[in-house]
Amino acid sequence: MKVPLSWLREYVSISQPLKELAGKLTMSGTEVKGIEVTGKDWDKICVGQITAVEPHPNADRLKLATVDYGTGQSTVVCGDLSIQVGDKVPFARLGAQLVDGHTGALTSLKPARIRGVVSEGMACSEKELGLSERHERVMKLAADSPVGVPLADHLGDAVLDLEVTPNRPDCLSVMGVAREVAAHLRQEMKLPEPSYAEEGSPIEGLVSVEIADPDLCRRYCASLIEGVRIGPSPAWLQHRLAACGMRPINNIVDATNYVMLEYGQPLHAFDFRQIGGGKIIVRRASEGEIITSLDGVDRVLNPEMLAIADSKIPVAIAGVMGGADSEVIDITTSVLLESANFNPVSIRRTSSDLKLRSEASIRFERGISPELTMPALKRATQLILKLAGGKAARGIVDVYPGKREAETILFHTSWVKRLLGTDLQREQIVEILAYLGFDCQQANSSETLQVVVPYWRVDVSRAADLVEELARIIGYDYIPTTMLGSQLPRQQIDPVLAFREELRDLLVGCGFQEVINYSMNSRERLEGTVPIEKAVRLANPLSTEQEYLRTSLRPGLLGLLKVNQKYEDAGIKFFEIGKVFFARGDDLPEEREFLVGIASGPRVPQSWFGDNSLLDFFDAKGAVEAVLGRLGMEPAFEPATEEGLYPGRVARIMIGQSPVGVVAEVHPGVAKRFDLLPQPVAIFELELESLLNCAKLRGRYRPVSRFPRSVRDIAIIVDVATPAVRIVEIIREFSLVTQVTLFDLYMGEQVPLGKKSLAFRVAYQSVDHTLTEGELESVEQEILVRLSEQLGATLRA
Amino acid sequence: MLTELEELRTKALAELSRIDNLSELEKWRVRYLGRKGALTSVLRGLGSLPIEDRRSAGATANDIKALLEAELQRKEQGLREKELVAVLEQTRIDVSLPGYPVPLGRLHPTTRTLREICDIFVSMGFQIVEGPEVEWDYYNFEALNIPKDHPARDMWATFWLDTESGDRSRLLRTHTSPMQIRLMETVRPPIRALMPGRVYRYEATDATHESMFYQVEGLAVDQGITMSDLKGTLFEFARRLFGEGRKARFRCDYFPFVEPGVEMAIDCFICQGAGCRLCGNTGWIEILGAGMVHPEVLRRVNYDPDIYTGFAFGMGVERIPMLRYGIDDIRLFYGNDLRFLKQF
Ligand SMILES: [Zn+2]
């Protein structure tokens, strides 16, 4: 909402600096987003009057105009052939700052010789003054403009750009904002009382109004003005509309818009000749009924929508837009003026169904009071009579089926302390509320007030609302600052919270960079990596790239790999903890949280140490082993297969009997689809909830032995297909063994075909004595025997 | 005999003083102290001496042996030190060469900020609670005093789930506020909770708008909670997050689920309140929305608004690092370009 200061001043006297006033409005809920000052550059520009117009001696398309500017006269060259003696115009003397008509830049006016005639000054267009884009004509000032007065004093203004919250439809009007200002300044507002002569016939005989659907229309008021002359509005009105961001159309339409801006009540003017039978019926539209709205579009209506109809057809979409057939045009002579109140929900649905928002619908959908219709109608009728002449019919049609008592609130003053933590004196409360238009009467006790809510404050209906009114006028700085002193609630900590953060820290410790991806992804990407059947689709995705809720974090991470491979030479290791979503019929989708890591590229950044190996399966597995090991878990890795992963390089991660995730390399075909560099992409996925359930089984402390440790190496030969982990498991079955480390894997000439050699370093230790050479020998022998029996292993010579 | 010993001593020491490497030293040791060395043969000759001379000669010989051994040790130590110095000198490295690369992991800036926020409120007794990202219209809007077709719904552009029937009851939560209802439905006061999470807005993205971002919601409900407590809690939060000298203020604002509703701002740390581009020339930077829990919201979860009061607040998370580090495009957060992420 844009509000010119000059307009506000018609209701309140403002002597405060503008910035202070804007600050008060902002602090009390109506944020001033900006202040546009017009005329601050209008130095050396004043009101001038044309005293003579002569042809230019050397050019047909120019004239020579003599301008009286109060303290002197000057003859200037003028390109506007329509100027006439007596016109009042903005006159710029040399040195004035003007907007260049072509470049738009602010430039200083210099003496110029135009086609041989010296011009010392200029009659300005609106564009040159920075008022609008109009440049073809010299701006014409009102006939009563005082010659010689600086233009800034005459036309200068400041326009407040206000952010009005949805609860305050009253502030979508100049009067509403004026009320706020008046309350801040502790002033009584100057209320206009519109009146006019009713010289026509009684309205009852000419117009009838019927509200067929009173649930959607609480009140309908109408006046009739006959014999109007349609024409442009006067400059002052056009300027006000323009300052508020509205386009002037003609004197009738401009008057209705002007009053809407002033009162906040949308009005509509019909060409009365086009209203069949002089009858207005407010009714639900019939199915498929068509109306051409003012913007020239054919609109198909339905019974959910409210129409304003004459005896036969709809002439307006109630509260949204008028119809083209009954539009006020140049030849209109009789105007039926509507000021009505429509159901906000209905207006909002209609305007959203028709994708048609108007200044009227914006106001109606927020809910305005039916009490507003009458004063606004009177004001508009008065204004039309003034601007377009004609005679007003006697009386006003007023159909008001939805009248209600004014809202009253029984307000106990202790509510102030209860909500704000500080007291206000009863007198203070009454005074502030009174300035805001609330009427306070003493109720049954001295601490209780009977508060009548003014009709324009549709947002106030309970004690808490009144407390806010008080708080925003006294200012929130007045409220003390205290710390919560109440009892601490019993803490019930969700174990996943700490667990998740621990995982994050561990992954960071393993050199992984955390990323956060969008929860939405494209069908194509999700389909390419995981099954799509259970994915949740959005009804209104922003794009096909974000059409589905993700069922896997994998595609997002693969996509990021692509994005970052362009710039990053070192290996990339990412992890993400986030939710995936699976449809669950009509219920909310299932949300499961995953930790996914991805690694690809050089294992170590290129350096002079010359390690050029690439990250692969074993880096992902190493990270999983490190993280889970740190959490006290002993994961087992079972060969597995899964869509989108490299066959033969996939392991299911098991904690005891529970699968908690997978570690793998991504299928090269998938990597190619993501346009990744041709190198292994290692990945691991862990499901948080399963993992957390296993983490609860953290083992007991194991005593640390005081006795010396012995280390012996054994190298054995087994079939190529024998999993290394089986050998480790068997060795670890021996209680004296404390650690088994695979330190060499060999296949080649020195072992038979189809066999591999594995070398282990085995650490032995007892908790109660020092092991003898003999004991060690015999344990090692037993190990070899067991390996031989179970795996057919032989000792490598 | 004694003269012989004396000569041996003089000669041995003279030779020793000229030795400058360990192998010569070893030869010297063999020559004088070895099994077949000079001193050993002298000692072996003692047997042929008369018994009375034997003792004094023996004592002298042992003295000389001890002396030579001590000198040998001293010399050896000296030579070894010298040799070490030479070795160290030869194994000098170029300390300007780069170290072995240790690739580091980092947390996402959003995670870091969330941790900071949570830590502050946890220290004030708030408990962290989480909930679903896909919500019912009821929790996201209805129960928060935002009925269907209410113009306030325009404040939250919404992603809806696709259904065959066109039903619009499920959505991606547009704020973390539905957690207020979910929590109050499951516990009775007193409540002090902090509810972080992802939220979604159906909005074309630009430098200041994202379709997905993080919020943190706060809720405290009990008997006797007032706006002073809200002010105290949030001002303390601002002080700890933004530093000691920062000023904070409340101004009236509208959110359908609080009454009175406020917006908290801090004074601009670029211009110190004088007005600049960052703060839109107001001198103040909006940080969060808050207010006293609306009586209708309390009633909805069967809390008696005449007995209980409470406050609630909600803030965007990305905004904080954006302000701190001067990040001018919110899309950088979930674009996950390493060149961006590496800076945090
Ligand atoms: Zn600033």
mmCIF file of N, CA and C in Angstrom, chain A residues 312-390:
data_model
loop_
_atom_site.group_PDB
_atom_site.id
_atom_site.type_symbol
_atom_site.label_atom_id
_atom_site.label_comp_id
_atom_site.label_asym_id
_atom_site.label_seq_id
_atom_site.Cartn_x
_atom_site.Cartn_y
_atom_site.Cartn_z
ATOM 1 N N LYS A 312 -31.280 -10.496 -16.114
ATOM 2 C CA LYS A 312 -31.014 -11.662 -16.963
ATOM 3 C C LYS A 312 -29.624 -12.268 -16.769
ATOM 4 N N ILE A 313 -28.604 -11.440 -16.943
ATOM 5 C CA ILE A 313 -27.251 -11.998 -17.045
ATOM 6 C C ILE A 313 -26.316 -11.367 -15.991
ATOM 7 N N PRO A 314 -25.197 -12.032 -15.734
ATOM 8 C CA PRO A 314 -24.224 -11.444 -14.799
ATOM 9 C C PRO A 314 -23.616 -10.173 -15.390
ATOM 10 N N VAL A 315 -23.486 -9.166 -14.565
ATOM 11 C CA VAL A 315 -22.863 -7.921 -15.021
ATOM 12 C C VAL A 315 -21.540 -7.684 -14.306
ATOM 13 N N ALA A 316 -21.255 -8.513 -13.297
ATOM 14 C CA ALA A 316 -19.960 -8.397 -12.605
ATOM 15 C C ALA A 316 -19.680 -9.685 -11.858
ATOM 16 N N ILE A 317 -18.401 -9.981 -11.664
ATOM 17 C CA ILE A 317 -17.999 -11.065 -10.774
ATOM 18 C C ILE A 317 -17.821 -10.396 -9.421
ATOM 19 N N ALA A 318 -18.714 -10.714 -8.501
ATOM 20 C CA ALA A 318 -18.783 -9.959 -7.247
ATOM 21 C C ALA A 318 -17.428 -9.833 -6.576
ATOM 22 N N GLY A 319 -17.055 -8.603 -6.281
ATOM 23 C CA GLY A 319 -15.848 -8.349 -5.489
ATOM 24 C C GLY A 319 -14.549 -8.627 -6.204
ATOM 25 N N VAL A 320 -14.626 -9.097 -7.448
ATOM 26 C CA VAL A 320 -13.396 -9.441 -8.164
ATOM 27 C C VAL A 320 -13.186 -8.504 -9.348
ATOM 28 N N MET A 321 -14.161 -8.473 -10.263
ATOM 29 C CA MET A 321 -14.032 -7.588 -11.408
ATOM 30 C C MET A 321 -15.383 -7.378 -12.069
ATOM 31 N N GLY A 322 -15.562 -6.197 -12.643
ATOM 32 C CA GLY A 322 -16.802 -5.887 -13.336
ATOM 33 C C GLY A 322 -16.834 -6.527 -14.711
ATOM 34 N N GLY A 323 -18.034 -6.453 -15.332
ATOM 35 C CA GLY A 323 -18.177 -6.998 -16.673
ATOM 36 C C GLY A 323 -17.958 -5.917 -17.717
ATOM 37 N N ALA A 324 -17.481 -6.340 -18.891
ATOM 38 C CA ALA A 324 -17.170 -5.371 -19.942
ATOM 39 C C ALA A 324 -18.432 -4.698 -20.473
ATOM 40 N N ASP A 325 -19.559 -5.437 -20.495
ATOM 41 C CA ASP A 325 -20.772 -4.875 -21.102
ATOM 42 C C ASP A 325 -21.347 -3.697 -20.335
ATOM 43 N N SER A 326 -21.143 -3.684 -19.034
ATOM 44 C CA SER A 326 -21.713 -2.596 -18.240
ATOM 45 C C SER A 326 -20.640 -1.606 -17.804
ATOM 46 N N GLU A 327 -19.499 -1.665 -18.479
ATOM 47 C CA GLU A 327 -18.386 -0.772 -18.142
ATOM 48 C C GLU A 327 -18.769 0.688 -18.419
ATOM 49 N N VAL A 328 -18.271 1.582 -17.568
ATOM 50 C CA VAL A 328 -18.495 3.009 -17.789
ATOM 51 C C VAL A 328 -17.573 3.471 -18.913
ATOM 52 N N ILE A 329 -18.172 3.958 -20.004
ATOM 53 C CA ILE A 329 -17.365 4.399 -21.148
ATOM 54 C C ILE A 329 -17.727 5.839 -21.506
ATOM 55 N N ASP A 330 -17.121 6.365 -22.541
ATOM 56 C CA ASP A 330 -17.268 7.782 -22.895
ATOM 57 C C ASP A 330 -18.716 8.239 -23.020
ATOM 58 N N ILE A 331 -19.586 7.334 -23.529
ATOM 59 C CA ILE A 331 -20.967 7.766 -23.790
ATOM 60 C C ILE A 331 -21.902 7.478 -22.615
ATOM 61 N N THR A 332 -21.348 6.968 -21.532
ATOM 62 C CA THR A 332 -22.187 6.691 -20.365
ATOM 63 C C THR A 332 -22.755 7.989 -19.804
ATOM 64 N N THR A 333 -24.036 7.951 -19.419
ATOM 65 C CA THR A 333 -24.635 9.147 -18.813
ATOM 66 C C THR A 333 -25.173 8.860 -17.420
ATOM 67 N N SER A 334 -25.559 7.608 -17.163
ATOM 68 C CA SER A 334 -26.062 7.272 -15.822
ATOM 69 C C SER A 334 -25.172 6.215 -15.194
ATOM 70 N N VAL A 335 -24.851 6.470 -13.939
ATOM 71 C CA VAL A 335 -23.936 5.568 -13.262
ATOM 72 C C VAL A 335 -24.596 4.983 -12.026
ATOM 73 N N LEU A 336 -24.593 3.647 -11.950
ATOM 74 C CA LEU A 336 -25.051 2.982 -10.739
ATOM 75 C C LEU A 336 -23.800 2.623 -9.940
ATOM 76 N N LEU A 337 -23.760 3.095 -8.718
ATOM 77 C CA LEU A 337 -22.547 2.929 -7.916
ATOM 78 C C LEU A 337 -22.802 1.870 -6.844
ATOM 79 N N GLU A 338 -21.933 0.857 -6.856
ATOM 80 C CA GLU A 338 -22.091 -0.251 -5.915
ATOM 81 C C GLU A 338 -21.055 -0.151 -4.808
ATOM 82 N N SER A 339 -21.528 -0.317 -3.553
ATOM 83 C CA SER A 339 -20.607 -0.429 -2.419
ATOM 84 C C SER A 339 -21.159 -1.560 -1.567
ATOM 85 N N ALA A 340 -20.502 -2.717 -1.643
ATOM 86 C CA ALA A 340 -21.094 -3.910 -1.039
ATOM 87 C C ALA A 340 -20.067 -4.654 -0.207
ATOM 88 N N ASN A 341 -20.568 -5.662 0.509
ATOM 89 C CA ASN A 341 -19.677 -6.472 1.328
ATOM 90 C C ASN A 341 -19.856 -7.939 0.974
ATOM 91 N N PHE A 342 -18.752 -8.578 0.583
ATOM 92 C CA PHE A 342 -18.814 -9.967 0.129
ATOM 93 C C PHE A 342 -18.017 -10.878 1.045
ATOM 94 N N ASN A 343 -18.418 -12.140 1.040
ATOM 95 C CA ASN A 343 -17.767 -13.145 1.886
ATOM 96 C C ASN A 343 -16.298 -13.349 1.465
ATOM 97 N N PRO A 344 -15.370 -13.168 2.407
ATOM 98 C CA PRO A 344 -13.947 -13.218 2.043
ATOM 99 C C PRO A 344 -13.501 -14.558 1.468
ATOM 100 N N VAL A 345 -13.998 -15.654 2.036
ATOM 101 C CA VAL A 345 -13.568 -16.971 1.549
ATOM 102 C C VAL A 345 -14.028 -17.164 0.109
ATOM 103 N N SER A 346 -15.274 -16.786 -0.164
ATOM 104 C CA SER A 346 -15.806 -16.928 -1.515
ATOM 105 C C SER A 346 -15.006 -16.090 -2.512
ATOM 106 N N ILE A 347 -14.696 -14.866 -2.112
ATOM 107 C CA ILE A 347 -13.923 -13.986 -3.007
ATOM 108 C C ILE A 347 -12.549 -14.597 -3.270
ATOM 109 N N ARG A 348 -11.938 -15.120 -2.220
ATOM 110 C CA ARG A 348 -10.598 -15.667 -2.378
ATOM 111 C C ARG A 348 -10.616 -16.893 -3.294
ATOM 112 N N ARG A 349 -11.612 -17.733 -3.111
ATOM 113 C CA ARG A 349 -11.690 -18.919 -3.968
ATOM 114 C C ARG A 349 -11.941 -18.524 -5.408
ATOM 115 N N THR A 350 -12.894 -17.597 -5.588
ATOM 116 C CA THR A 350 -13.222 -17.187 -6.950
ATOM 117 C C THR A 350 -12.005 -16.582 -7.631
ATOM 118 N N SER A 351 -11.323 -15.687 -6.928
ATOM 119 C CA SER A 351 -10.206 -15.020 -7.585
ATOM 120 C C SER A 351 -9.074 -16.010 -7.845
ATOM 121 N N SER A 352 -8.920 -17.008 -6.959
ATOM 122 C CA SER A 352 -7.836 -17.957 -7.227
ATOM 123 C C SER A 352 -8.246 -18.946 -8.324
ATOM 124 N N ASP A 353 -9.533 -19.340 -8.362
ATOM 125 C CA ASP A 353 -9.988 -20.223 -9.439
ATOM 126 C C ASP A 353 -9.886 -19.540 -10.801
ATOM 127 N N LEU A 354 -10.214 -18.258 -10.828
ATOM 128 C CA LEU A 354 -10.174 -17.534 -12.108
ATOM 129 C C LEU A 354 -8.789 -16.962 -12.387
ATOM 130 N N LYS A 355 -7.878 -17.164 -11.442
ATOM 131 C CA LYS A 355 -6.525 -16.569 -11.534
ATOM 132 C C LYS A 355 -6.631 -15.088 -11.840
ATOM 133 N N LEU A 356 -7.458 -14.424 -11.082
ATOM 134 C CA LEU A 356 -7.755 -13.021 -11.329
ATOM 135 C C LEU A 356 -7.733 -12.284 -10.001
ATOM 136 N N ARG A 357 -6.637 -11.600 -9.739
ATOM 137 C CA ARG A 357 -6.572 -10.836 -8.499
ATOM 138 C C ARG A 357 -6.708 -9.365 -8.841
ATOM 139 N N SER A 358 -7.487 -8.667 -8.065
ATOM 140 C CA SER A 358 -7.669 -7.238 -8.313
ATOM 141 C C SER A 358 -7.517 -6.512 -6.990
ATOM 142 N N GLU A 359 -7.397 -5.200 -7.083
ATOM 143 C CA GLU A 359 -7.321 -4.395 -5.861
ATOM 144 C C GLU A 359 -8.546 -4.669 -4.992
ATOM 145 N N ALA A 360 -9.685 -4.913 -5.643
ATOM 146 C CA ALA A 360 -10.911 -5.182 -4.895
ATOM 147 C C ALA A 360 -10.827 -6.543 -4.202
ATOM 148 N N SER A 361 -10.430 -7.563 -4.948
ATOM 149 C CA SER A 361 -10.439 -8.910 -4.350
ATOM 150 C C SER A 361 -9.429 -8.997 -3.210
ATOM 151 N N ILE A 362 -8.305 -8.319 -3.349
ATOM 152 C CA ILE A 362 -7.297 -8.331 -2.289
ATOM 153 C C ILE A 362 -7.890 -7.779 -0.992
ATOM 154 N N ARG A 363 -8.714 -6.771 -1.118
ATOM 155 C CA ARG A 363 -9.316 -6.187 0.084
ATOM 156 C C ARG A 363 -10.446 -7.051 0.632
ATOM 157 N N PHE A 364 -11.307 -7.540 -0.266
ATOM 158 C CA PHE A 364 -12.437 -8.347 0.212
ATOM 159 C C PHE A 364 -11.969 -9.639 0.877
ATOM 160 N N GLU A 365 -10.930 -10.287 0.298
ATOM 161 C CA GLU A 365 -10.554 -11.604 0.830
ATOM 162 C C GLU A 365 -9.952 -11.494 2.228
ATOM 163 N N ARG A 366 -9.491 -10.317 2.595
ATOM 164 C CA ARG A 366 -8.963 -10.169 3.946
ATOM 165 C C ARG A 366 -10.062 -9.878 4.960
ATOM 166 N N GLY A 367 -11.250 -9.633 4.447
ATOM 167 C CA GLY A 367 -12.369 -9.415 5.346
ATOM 168 C C GLY A 367 -12.474 -7.958 5.766
ATOM 169 N N ILE A 368 -13.483 -7.265 5.250
ATOM 170 C CA ILE A 368 -13.688 -5.888 5.704
ATOM 171 C C ILE A 368 -15.090 -5.785 6.269
ATOM 172 N N SER A 369 -15.334 -4.747 7.026
ATOM 173 C CA SER A 369 -16.603 -4.637 7.727
ATOM 174 C C SER A 369 -17.701 -4.117 6.796
ATOM 175 N N PRO A 370 -18.921 -4.684 6.912
ATOM 176 C CA PRO A 370 -20.043 -4.160 6.117
ATOM 177 C C PRO A 370 -20.428 -2.731 6.514
ATOM 178 N N GLU A 371 -19.974 -2.307 7.678
ATOM 179 C CA GLU A 371 -20.288 -0.948 8.123
ATOM 180 C C GLU A 371 -19.607 0.103 7.234
ATOM 181 N N LEU A 372 -18.589 -0.349 6.508
ATOM 182 C CA LEU A 372 -17.805 0.567 5.701
ATOM 183 C C LEU A 372 -18.521 0.964 4.410
ATOM 184 N N THR A 373 -19.483 0.153 3.981
ATOM 185 C CA THR A 373 -20.056 0.379 2.650
ATOM 186 C C THR A 373 -20.712 1.754 2.536
ATOM 187 N N MET A 374 -21.457 2.142 3.557
ATOM 188 C CA MET A 374 -22.246 3.363 3.445
ATOM 189 C C MET A 374 -21.389 4.627 3.386
ATOM 190 N N PRO A 375 -20.488 4.846 4.354
ATOM 191 C CA PRO A 375 -19.681 6.072 4.244
ATOM 192 C C PRO A 375 -18.891 6.134 2.943
ATOM 193 N N ALA A 376 -18.375 4.994 2.482
ATOM 194 C CA ALA A 376 -17.587 4.996 1.253
ATOM 195 C C ALA A 376 -18.473 5.343 0.057
ATOM 196 N N LEU A 377 -19.694 4.802 0.054
ATOM 197 C CA LEU A 377 -20.600 5.078 -1.066
ATOM 198 C C LEU A 377 -20.944 6.566 -1.122
ATOM 199 N N LYS A 378 -21.201 7.147 0.046
ATOM 200 C CA LYS A 378 -21.542 8.577 0.086
ATOM 201 C C LYS A 378 -20.378 9.418 -0.427
ATOM 202 N N ARG A 379 -19.201 9.037 0.019
ATOM 203 C CA ARG A 379 -18.011 9.777 -0.395
ATOM 204 C C ARG A 379 -17.821 9.680 -1.913
ATOM 205 N N ALA A 380 -18.020 8.497 -2.472
ATOM 206 C CA ALA A 380 -17.809 8.314 -3.907
ATOM 207 C C ALA A 380 -18.869 9.058 -4.714
ATOM 208 N N THR A 381 -20.103 9.018 -4.220
ATOM 209 C CA THR A 381 -21.177 9.727 -4.925
ATOM 210 C C THR A 381 -20.885 11.229 -4.946
ATOM 211 N N GLN A 382 -20.468 11.726 -3.789
ATOM 212 C CA GLN A 382 -20.133 13.143 -3.681
ATOM 213 C C GLN A 382 -19.019 13.500 -4.677
ATOM 214 N N LEU A 383 -18.025 12.643 -4.751
ATOM 215 C CA LEU A 383 -16.873 12.919 -5.604
ATOM 216 C C LEU A 383 -17.268 12.881 -7.087
ATOM 217 N N ILE A 384 -18.130 11.929 -7.441
ATOM 218 C CA ILE A 384 -18.547 11.830 -8.848
ATOM 219 C C ILE A 384 -19.348 13.061 -9.248
ATOM 220 N N LEU A 385 -20.232 13.492 -8.348
ATOM 221 C CA LEU A 385 -21.014 14.697 -8.654
ATOM 222 C C LEU A 385 -20.075 15.876 -8.907
ATOM 223 N N LYS A 386 -19.011 15.921 -8.115
ATOM 224 C CA LYS A 386 -18.075 17.033 -8.236
ATOM 225 C C LYS A 386 -17.272 16.923 -9.545
ATOM 226 N N LEU A 387 -16.905 15.724 -9.904
ATOM 227 C CA LEU A 387 -16.014 15.542 -11.059
ATOM 228 C C LEU A 387 -16.756 15.437 -12.377
ATOM 229 N N ALA A 388 -17.958 14.856 -12.337
ATOM 230 C CA ALA A 388 -18.631 14.547 -13.601
ATOM 231 C C ALA A 388 -20.004 15.186 -13.701
ATOM 232 N N GLY A 389 -20.360 15.953 -12.710
ATOM 233 C CA GLY A 389 -21.653 16.621 -12.734
ATOM 234 C C GLY A 389 -22.785 15.628 -12.578
ATOM 235 N N GLY A 390 -23.956 15.954 -13.093
ATOM 236 C CA GLY A 390 -25.104 15.063 -12.998
ATOM 237 C C GLY A 390 -25.877 15.281 -11.708
#
